[in-house]
Amino acid sequence: MPVTGKSWDYIADPIGHVKQTEGLQNQEKGIAKEMKLTEKLNKELSKVKRAEITSAEPEGVAQWSNYKVQDSE
């Protein structure tokens, strides 16, 4: 896996696995700990990416066209 350096776990029957682990709630403790760490890393990476995107956006209103409004009488 990128960033963590861990290998992927192949699940041959993902639907059966989810049922067996009751929606992934009852997994091995090591896996649950890794999932929490992964979620934390995802949130940190999201903050970094959001800052990159926000800093690249021009200031002001982003608009691709400007329509003239006509009075209807």
PDB file of C-alpha atoms in Angstrom:
ATOM      1  CA  MET A   1       0.000   0.000   0.000  1.00  0.00           C
ATOM      2  CA  PRO A   2       1.302   3.432  -0.792  1.00  0.00           C
ATOM      3  CA  VAL A   3       2.375   5.573   2.168  1.00  0.00           C
ATOM      4  CA  THR A   4       2.096   2.772   4.751  1.00  0.00           C
ATOM      5  CA  GLY A   5       4.397   0.270   3.027  1.00  0.00           C
ATOM      6  CA  LYS A   6       2.072  -2.598   3.927  1.00  0.00           C
ATOM      7  CA  SER A   7       0.859  -5.301   1.583  1.00  0.00           C
ATOM      8  CA  TRP A   8      -2.740  -5.625   0.425  1.00  0.00           C
ATOM      9  CA  ASP A   9      -4.956  -8.375   1.859  1.00  0.00           C
ATOM     10  CA  TYR A  10      -6.782 -10.250  -0.882  1.00  0.00           C
ATOM     11  CA  ILE A  11     -10.348 -11.192   0.048  1.00  0.00           C
ATOM     12  CA  ALA A  12     -11.658 -13.821  -2.383  1.00  0.00           C
ATOM     13  CA  ASP A  13     -15.273 -13.431  -1.231  1.00  0.00           C
ATOM     14  CA  PRO A  14     -15.726  -9.805  -0.112  1.00  0.00           C
ATOM     15  CA  ILE A  15     -19.478 -10.099   0.475  1.00  0.00           C
ATOM     16  CA  GLY A  16     -19.013 -13.195   2.626  1.00  0.00           C
ATOM     17  CA  HIS A  17     -16.195 -11.480   4.511  1.00  0.00           C
ATOM     18  CA  VAL A  18     -18.378  -8.468   5.307  1.00  0.00           C
ATOM     19  CA  LYS A  19     -21.186 -10.758   6.506  1.00  0.00           C
ATOM     20  CA  GLN A  20     -18.790 -12.842   8.593  1.00  0.00           C
ATOM     21  CA  THR A  21     -17.260  -9.781  10.250  1.00  0.00           C
ATOM     22  CA  GLU A  22     -20.660  -8.140  10.728  1.00  0.00           C
ATOM     23  CA  GLY A  23     -19.969  -5.188   8.478  1.00  0.00           C
ATOM     24  CA  LEU A  24     -16.237  -5.237   9.255  1.00  0.00           C
ATOM     25  CA  GLN A  25     -17.033  -4.470  12.914  1.00  0.00           C
ATOM     26  CA  ASN A  26     -15.636  -7.754  14.267  1.00  0.00           C
ATOM     27  CA  GLN A  27     -12.161  -8.034  12.800  1.00  0.00           C
ATOM     28  CA  GLU A  28      -8.834  -8.958  14.288  1.00  0.00           C
ATOM     29  CA  LYS A  29      -7.626  -6.287  16.700  1.00  0.00           C
ATOM     30  CA  GLY A  30      -4.526  -5.641  14.619  1.00  0.00           C
ATOM     31  CA  ILE A  31      -6.598  -4.963  11.539  1.00  0.00           C
ATOM     32  CA  ALA A  32      -8.953  -2.657  13.427  1.00  0.00           C
ATOM     33  CA  LYS A  33      -5.973  -0.687  14.748  1.00  0.00           C
ATOM     34  CA  GLU A  34      -4.526  -0.394  11.231  1.00  0.00           C
ATOM     35  CA  MET A  35      -7.907   0.753   9.889  1.00  0.00           C
ATOM     36  CA  LYS A  36      -8.045   3.546  12.487  1.00  0.00           C
ATOM     37  CA  LEU A  37      -4.515   4.600  11.609  1.00  0.00           C
ATOM     38  CA  THR A  38      -5.385   4.540   7.917  1.00  0.00           C
ATOM     39  CA  GLU A  39      -8.443   6.716   8.549  1.00  0.00           C
ATOM     40  CA  LYS A  40      -6.266   9.188  10.438  1.00  0.00           C
ATOM     41  CA  LEU A  41      -3.758   9.292   7.571  1.00  0.00           C
ATOM     42  CA  ASN A  42      -6.605   9.765   5.065  1.00  0.00           C
ATOM     43  CA  LYS A  43      -7.904  12.777   6.993  1.00  0.00           C
ATOM     44  CA  GLU A  44      -4.433  14.318   7.208  1.00  0.00           C
ATOM     45  CA  LEU A  45      -3.848  13.780   3.491  1.00  0.00           C
ATOM     46  CA  SER A  46      -7.273  15.278   2.722  1.00  0.00           C
ATOM     47  CA  LYS A  47      -6.321  18.440   4.612  1.00  0.00           C
ATOM     48  CA  VAL A  48      -3.062  18.738   2.665  1.00  0.00           C
ATOM     49  CA  LYS A  49      -4.775  18.181  -0.697  1.00  0.00           C
ATOM     50  CA  ARG A  50      -7.562  20.617   0.142  1.00  0.00           C
ATOM     51  CA  ALA A  51      -4.988  23.286   1.012  1.00  0.00           C
ATOM     52  CA  GLU A  52      -3.194  22.665  -2.311  1.00  0.00           C
ATOM     53  CA  ILE A  53      -6.412  22.974  -4.305  1.00  0.00           C
ATOM     54  CA  THR A  54      -7.687  26.001  -2.394  1.00  0.00           C
ATOM     55  CA  SER A  55      -4.399  27.851  -2.850  1.00  0.00           C
ATOM     56  CA  ALA A  56      -4.513  27.223  -6.622  1.00  0.00           C
ATOM     57  CA  GLU A  57      -8.032  28.641  -7.047  1.00  0.00           C
ATOM     58  CA  PRO A  58      -8.362  32.274  -8.101  1.00  0.00           C
ATOM     59  CA  GLU A  59      -9.942  34.620  -5.575  1.00  0.00           C
ATOM     60  CA  GLY A  60     -13.447  35.891  -6.126  1.00  0.00           C
ATOM     61  CA  VAL A  61     -16.455  34.332  -7.765  1.00  0.00           C
ATOM     62  CA  ALA A  62     -15.679  31.591 -10.266  1.00  0.00           C
ATOM     63  CA  GLN A  63     -18.009  31.946 -13.206  1.00  0.00           C
ATOM     64  CA  TRP A  64     -17.694  30.680 -16.755  1.00  0.00           C
ATOM     65  CA  SER A  65     -20.238  33.001 -18.336  1.00  0.00           C
ATOM     66  CA  ASN A  66     -22.061  36.255 -17.708  1.00  0.00           C
ATOM     67  CA  TYR A  67     -25.637  36.645 -18.903  1.00  0.00           C
ATOM     68  CA  LYS A  68     -27.315  39.999 -19.257  1.00  0.00           C
ATOM     69  CA  VAL A  69     -30.574  40.030 -17.293  1.00  0.00           C
ATOM     70  CA  GLN A  70     -33.492  41.531 -19.248  1.00  0.00           C
ATOM     71  CA  ASP A  71     -36.462  43.183 -17.611  1.00  0.00           C
ATOM     72  CA  SER A  72     -39.745  41.539 -18.526  1.00  0.00           C
ATOM     73  CA  GLU A  73     -42.607  43.996 -18.966  1.00  0.00           C
TER      74      GLU A  73
END
